[in-house]
mmCIF file of C-alpha atoms in Angstrom:
data_model
loop_
_atom_site.group_PDB
_atom_site.id
_atom_site.type_symbol
_atom_site.label_atom_id
_atom_site.label_comp_id
_atom_site.label_asym_id
_atom_site.label_seq_id
_atom_site.Cartn_x
_atom_site.Cartn_y
_atom_site.Cartn_z
ATOM 1 C CA MET M 1 119.992 53.763 165.900
ATOM 2 C CA ALA M 2 118.083 54.096 169.227
ATOM 3 C CA PRO M 3 120.209 56.612 170.802
ATOM 4 C CA ILE M 4 119.808 58.713 167.894
ATOM 5 C CA LEU M 5 116.223 58.812 168.191
ATOM 6 C CA ALA M 6 116.416 59.560 172.146
ATOM 7 C CA PHE M 7 118.721 62.588 172.086
ATOM 8 C CA PRO M 8 116.874 65.922 170.946
ATOM 9 C CA ALA M 9 117.810 66.487 167.464
ATOM 10 C CA ILE M 10 118.593 70.009 166.815
ATOM 11 C CA ILE M 11 121.196 69.748 169.809
ATOM 12 C CA LEU M 12 122.721 66.707 167.908
ATOM 13 C CA VAL M 13 122.725 68.333 164.616
ATOM 14 C CA ILE M 14 124.620 71.526 166.165
ATOM 15 C CA ALA M 15 126.878 69.186 167.903
ATOM 16 C CA ILE M 16 128.156 67.543 164.878
ATOM 17 C CA SER M 17 128.197 70.638 162.838
ATOM 18 C CA VAL M 18 130.333 72.554 165.250
ATOM 19 C CA ILE M 19 132.450 69.144 165.402
ATOM 20 C CA LEU M 20 132.634 69.462 161.291
ATOM 21 C CA SER M 21 133.515 73.339 161.333
ATOM 22 C CA ALA M 22 130.091 74.536 160.980
ATOM 23 C CA ASN M 23 129.729 75.270 157.637
ATOM 24 C CA PHE M 24 126.776 74.474 155.167
ATOM 25 C CA ASN M 25 128.075 70.794 154.470
ATOM 26 C CA ALA M 26 128.674 69.970 158.259
ATOM 27 C CA VAL M 27 125.124 70.938 158.708
ATOM 28 C CA ILE M 28 123.356 68.632 155.872
ATOM 29 C CA VAL M 29 125.672 66.061 157.456
ATOM 30 C CA GLY M 30 124.501 66.548 160.828
ATOM 31 C CA LEU M 31 120.494 66.737 159.627
ATOM 32 C CA SER M 32 121.332 63.528 157.435
ATOM 33 C CA VAL M 33 122.544 61.290 160.896
ATOM 34 C CA VAL M 34 119.993 62.673 162.900
ATOM 35 C CA TRP M 35 116.982 61.531 160.367
ATOM 36 C CA TRP M 36 118.444 58.527 158.850
ATOM 37 C CA SER M 37 117.189 56.708 161.806
ATOM 38 C CA THR M 38 113.544 57.561 161.247
ATOM 39 C CA TYR M 39 113.582 56.549 157.566
ATOM 40 C CA ALA M 40 115.309 53.320 158.638
ATOM 41 C CA ARG M 41 112.270 52.523 160.928
ATOM 42 C CA LEU M 42 109.844 53.229 158.471
ATOM 43 C CA PHE M 43 111.487 51.101 155.868
ATOM 44 C CA ARG M 44 111.569 48.275 158.237
ATOM 45 C CA ALA M 45 108.298 48.434 159.270
ATOM 46 C CA GLN M 46 106.938 48.807 155.534
ATOM 47 C CA THR M 47 109.326 45.919 154.890
ATOM 48 C CA LEU M 48 107.993 43.513 157.648
ATOM 49 C CA LYS M 49 104.213 44.493 156.442
ATOM 50 C CA VAL M 50 104.844 43.810 152.965
ATOM 51 C CA LYS M 51 106.813 40.279 153.790
ATOM 52 C CA GLN M 52 103.705 39.212 155.265
ATOM 53 C CA MET M 53 101.728 39.359 152.302
ATOM 54 C CA ASP M 54 100.777 36.527 149.691
ATOM 55 C CA TYR M 55 101.998 37.566 146.762
ATOM 56 C CA VAL M 56 105.487 37.695 148.463
ATOM 57 C CA THR M 57 105.082 34.206 149.724
ATOM 58 C CA ALA M 58 104.254 33.192 146.191
ATOM 59 C CA ALA M 59 107.264 35.012 144.710
ATOM 60 C CA LYS M 60 109.361 33.083 147.351
ATOM 61 C CA LEU M 61 107.935 29.836 146.455
ATOM 62 C CA TYR M 62 108.023 30.406 142.474
ATOM 63 C CA GLY M 63 111.812 31.115 142.911
ATOM 64 C CA VAL M 64 112.041 34.579 142.260
ATOM 65 C CA SER M 65 115.806 35.881 142.340
ATOM 66 C CA LYS M 66 116.742 37.918 145.457
ATOM 67 C CA VAL M 67 117.509 40.766 143.354
ATOM 68 C CA LYS M 68 114.451 40.737 141.257
ATOM 69 C CA PHE M 69 112.682 40.124 144.866
ATOM 70 C CA PHE M 70 114.275 42.852 146.718
ATOM 71 C CA LEU M 71 113.475 45.107 143.687
ATOM 72 C CA LYS M 72 109.982 44.171 142.684
ATOM 73 C CA TYR M 73 108.234 42.722 145.719
ATOM 74 C CA LEU M 74 110.106 44.941 148.564
ATOM 75 C CA VAL M 75 111.423 48.347 147.160
ATOM 76 C CA LEU M 76 108.401 49.042 144.915
ATOM 77 C CA ASN M 77 105.855 48.231 147.447
ATOM 78 C CA THR M 78 107.578 50.282 150.476
ATOM 79 C CA ILE M 79 108.587 53.309 148.489
ATOM 80 C CA ASP M 80 105.463 55.098 148.489
ATOM 81 C CA PRO M 81 105.125 55.679 152.342
ATOM 82 C CA ILE M 82 108.450 56.611 152.462
ATOM 83 C CA ILE M 83 107.988 59.275 149.810
ATOM 84 C CA ALA M 84 104.880 60.703 151.275
ATOM 85 C CA TYR M 85 106.914 60.564 154.769
ATOM 86 C CA SER M 86 109.789 62.716 153.054
ATOM 87 C CA ALA M 87 107.016 65.270 151.717
ATOM 88 C CA LEU M 88 106.076 65.903 155.125
ATOM 89 C CA ASN M 89 109.040 65.498 157.187
ATOM 90 C CA PHE M 90 110.885 67.980 154.554
ATOM 91 C CA GLY M 91 109.232 71.133 156.518
ATOM 92 C CA ASN M 92 110.858 69.752 159.433
ATOM 93 C CA VAL M 93 114.647 69.922 158.201
ATOM 94 C CA ILE M 94 113.420 73.444 156.889
ATOM 95 C CA LEU M 95 112.577 74.304 160.144
ATOM 96 C CA ALA M 96 115.621 72.914 161.707
ATOM 97 C CA TYR M 97 118.221 74.456 159.089
ATOM 98 C CA SER M 98 116.424 77.887 159.516
ATOM 99 C CA THR M 99 116.884 77.851 163.263
ATOM 100 C CA LEU M 100 120.529 76.827 162.778
ATOM 101 C CA ALA M 101 120.633 79.701 160.544
ATOM 102 C CA PHE M 102 118.808 82.058 162.884
ATOM 103 C CA PHE M 103 122.006 81.144 165.514
ATOM 104 C CA GLY M 104 124.637 81.576 162.984
ATOM 105 C CA ILE M 105 125.319 78.185 162.545
ATOM 106 C CA GLY M 106 126.046 76.833 159.130
ATOM 107 C CA ILE M 107 125.998 80.005 157.233
ATOM 108 C CA THR M 108 127.793 80.659 153.957
ATOM 109 C CA VAL M 109 128.969 84.735 153.441
ATOM 110 C CA ASN M 110 126.933 86.292 151.005
ATOM 111 C CA ILE M 111 124.131 83.419 150.178
ATOM 112 C CA PRO M 112 121.013 84.666 151.677
ATOM 113 C CA GLU M 113 118.962 82.241 153.950
ATOM 114 C CA LEU M 114 115.705 83.035 155.548
ATOM 115 C CA GLY M 115 116.915 82.091 159.101
ATOM 116 C CA GLU M 116 119.651 84.562 158.947
ATOM 117 C CA MET M 117 117.537 87.007 157.306
ATOM 118 C CA ALA M 118 114.830 86.773 160.496
ATOM 119 C CA SER M 119 118.001 87.032 162.666
ATOM 120 C CA ASP M 120 119.222 89.959 160.889
ATOM 121 C CA GLY M 121 115.679 91.796 161.252
ATOM 122 C CA LEU M 122 115.681 91.423 165.099
ATOM 123 C CA ALA M 123 118.534 94.651 165.124
ATOM 124 C CA GLY M 124 115.741 96.766 163.877
ATOM 125 C CA LEU M 125 112.888 95.298 165.631
ATOM 126 C CA PRO M 126 111.367 98.207 167.381
ATOM 127 C CA THR M 127 111.219 100.529 164.147
ATOM 128 C CA TYR M 128 111.464 98.200 161.429
ATOM 129 C CA TRP M 129 109.203 95.272 162.390
ATOM 130 C CA TRP M 130 108.983 93.879 159.191
ATOM 131 C CA TRP M 131 112.736 92.886 158.686
ATOM 132 C CA PRO M 132 112.140 89.508 160.709
ATOM 133 C CA ILE M 133 108.722 89.015 159.880
ATOM 134 C CA PHE M 134 108.934 88.706 156.181
ATOM 135 C CA PRO M 135 111.470 86.309 156.433
ATOM 136 C CA SER M 136 109.777 84.309 158.808
ATOM 137 C CA ILE M 137 106.285 84.320 157.122
ATOM 138 C CA ALA M 138 108.321 83.151 153.855
ATOM 139 C CA ILE M 139 109.500 80.118 155.979
ATOM 140 C CA LEU M 140 105.984 79.138 157.347
ATOM 141 C CA ILE M 141 104.659 79.548 153.932
ATOM 142 C CA ILE M 142 107.133 77.019 152.425
ATOM 143 C CA VAL M 143 107.016 74.522 155.594
ATOM 144 C CA LEU M 144 103.003 74.564 155.254
ATOM 145 C CA GLY M 145 103.351 73.763 151.480
ATOM 146 C CA PHE M 146 105.399 71.022 152.162
ATOM 147 C CA VAL M 147 103.086 69.662 154.757
ATOM 148 C CA LEU M 148 100.166 69.874 152.321
ATOM 149 C CA LEU M 149 102.054 68.058 149.858
ATOM 150 C CA GLY M 150 102.959 65.235 152.229
ATOM 151 C CA ASP M 151 99.475 64.988 153.540
ATOM 152 C CA ARG M 152 97.949 65.177 149.895
ATOM 153 C CA LEU M 153 100.752 62.328 149.095
ATOM 154 C CA GLN M 154 99.581 60.041 151.731
ATOM 155 C CA ASP M 155 95.861 60.518 150.836
ATOM 156 C CA ILE M 156 96.562 59.468 147.350
ATOM 157 C CA ILE M 157 98.835 56.608 148.506
ATOM 158 C CA GLN M 158 96.174 55.236 150.995
ATOM 159 C CA GLY M 159 93.365 55.673 148.300
ATOM 160 C CA ARG M 160 91.418 58.310 149.903
ATOM 161 C CA SER M 161 91.889 60.717 147.104
ATOM 162 C CA THR M 162 88.896 62.781 145.942
#
């Protein structure tokens, strides 16, 4: 897990997707390989935090089965921060995929993609300045929407809702 976090994510995704034939599925596999370790670390940290709570100790003393203990006490109490973080992180995934599509990695023919549109728009840049600008603005709006959604979810989970 540590070597994956120490290596630049986009370069690792490029390497994995090129090894696996540089199509859409290879890019998705590459993005999953890069980001799974972050979620594993977050789940582990939340689990260690929840395991020290008094109700977990009481459930262990009461003799709750391991499956019920895992599902009811660990998963249900650790999933909220993971959902909030995944909403925040989804914008990063969109940016990474758009960057790869901008460079021509993982593109499927005849399927429009915003990164590819921005890349294609560079050909007419002096005259047709809006060709790369509008796909880039669309990427910005989508990523900003997911960041705001994740921020709001995090506020709700931490009890700071207004």
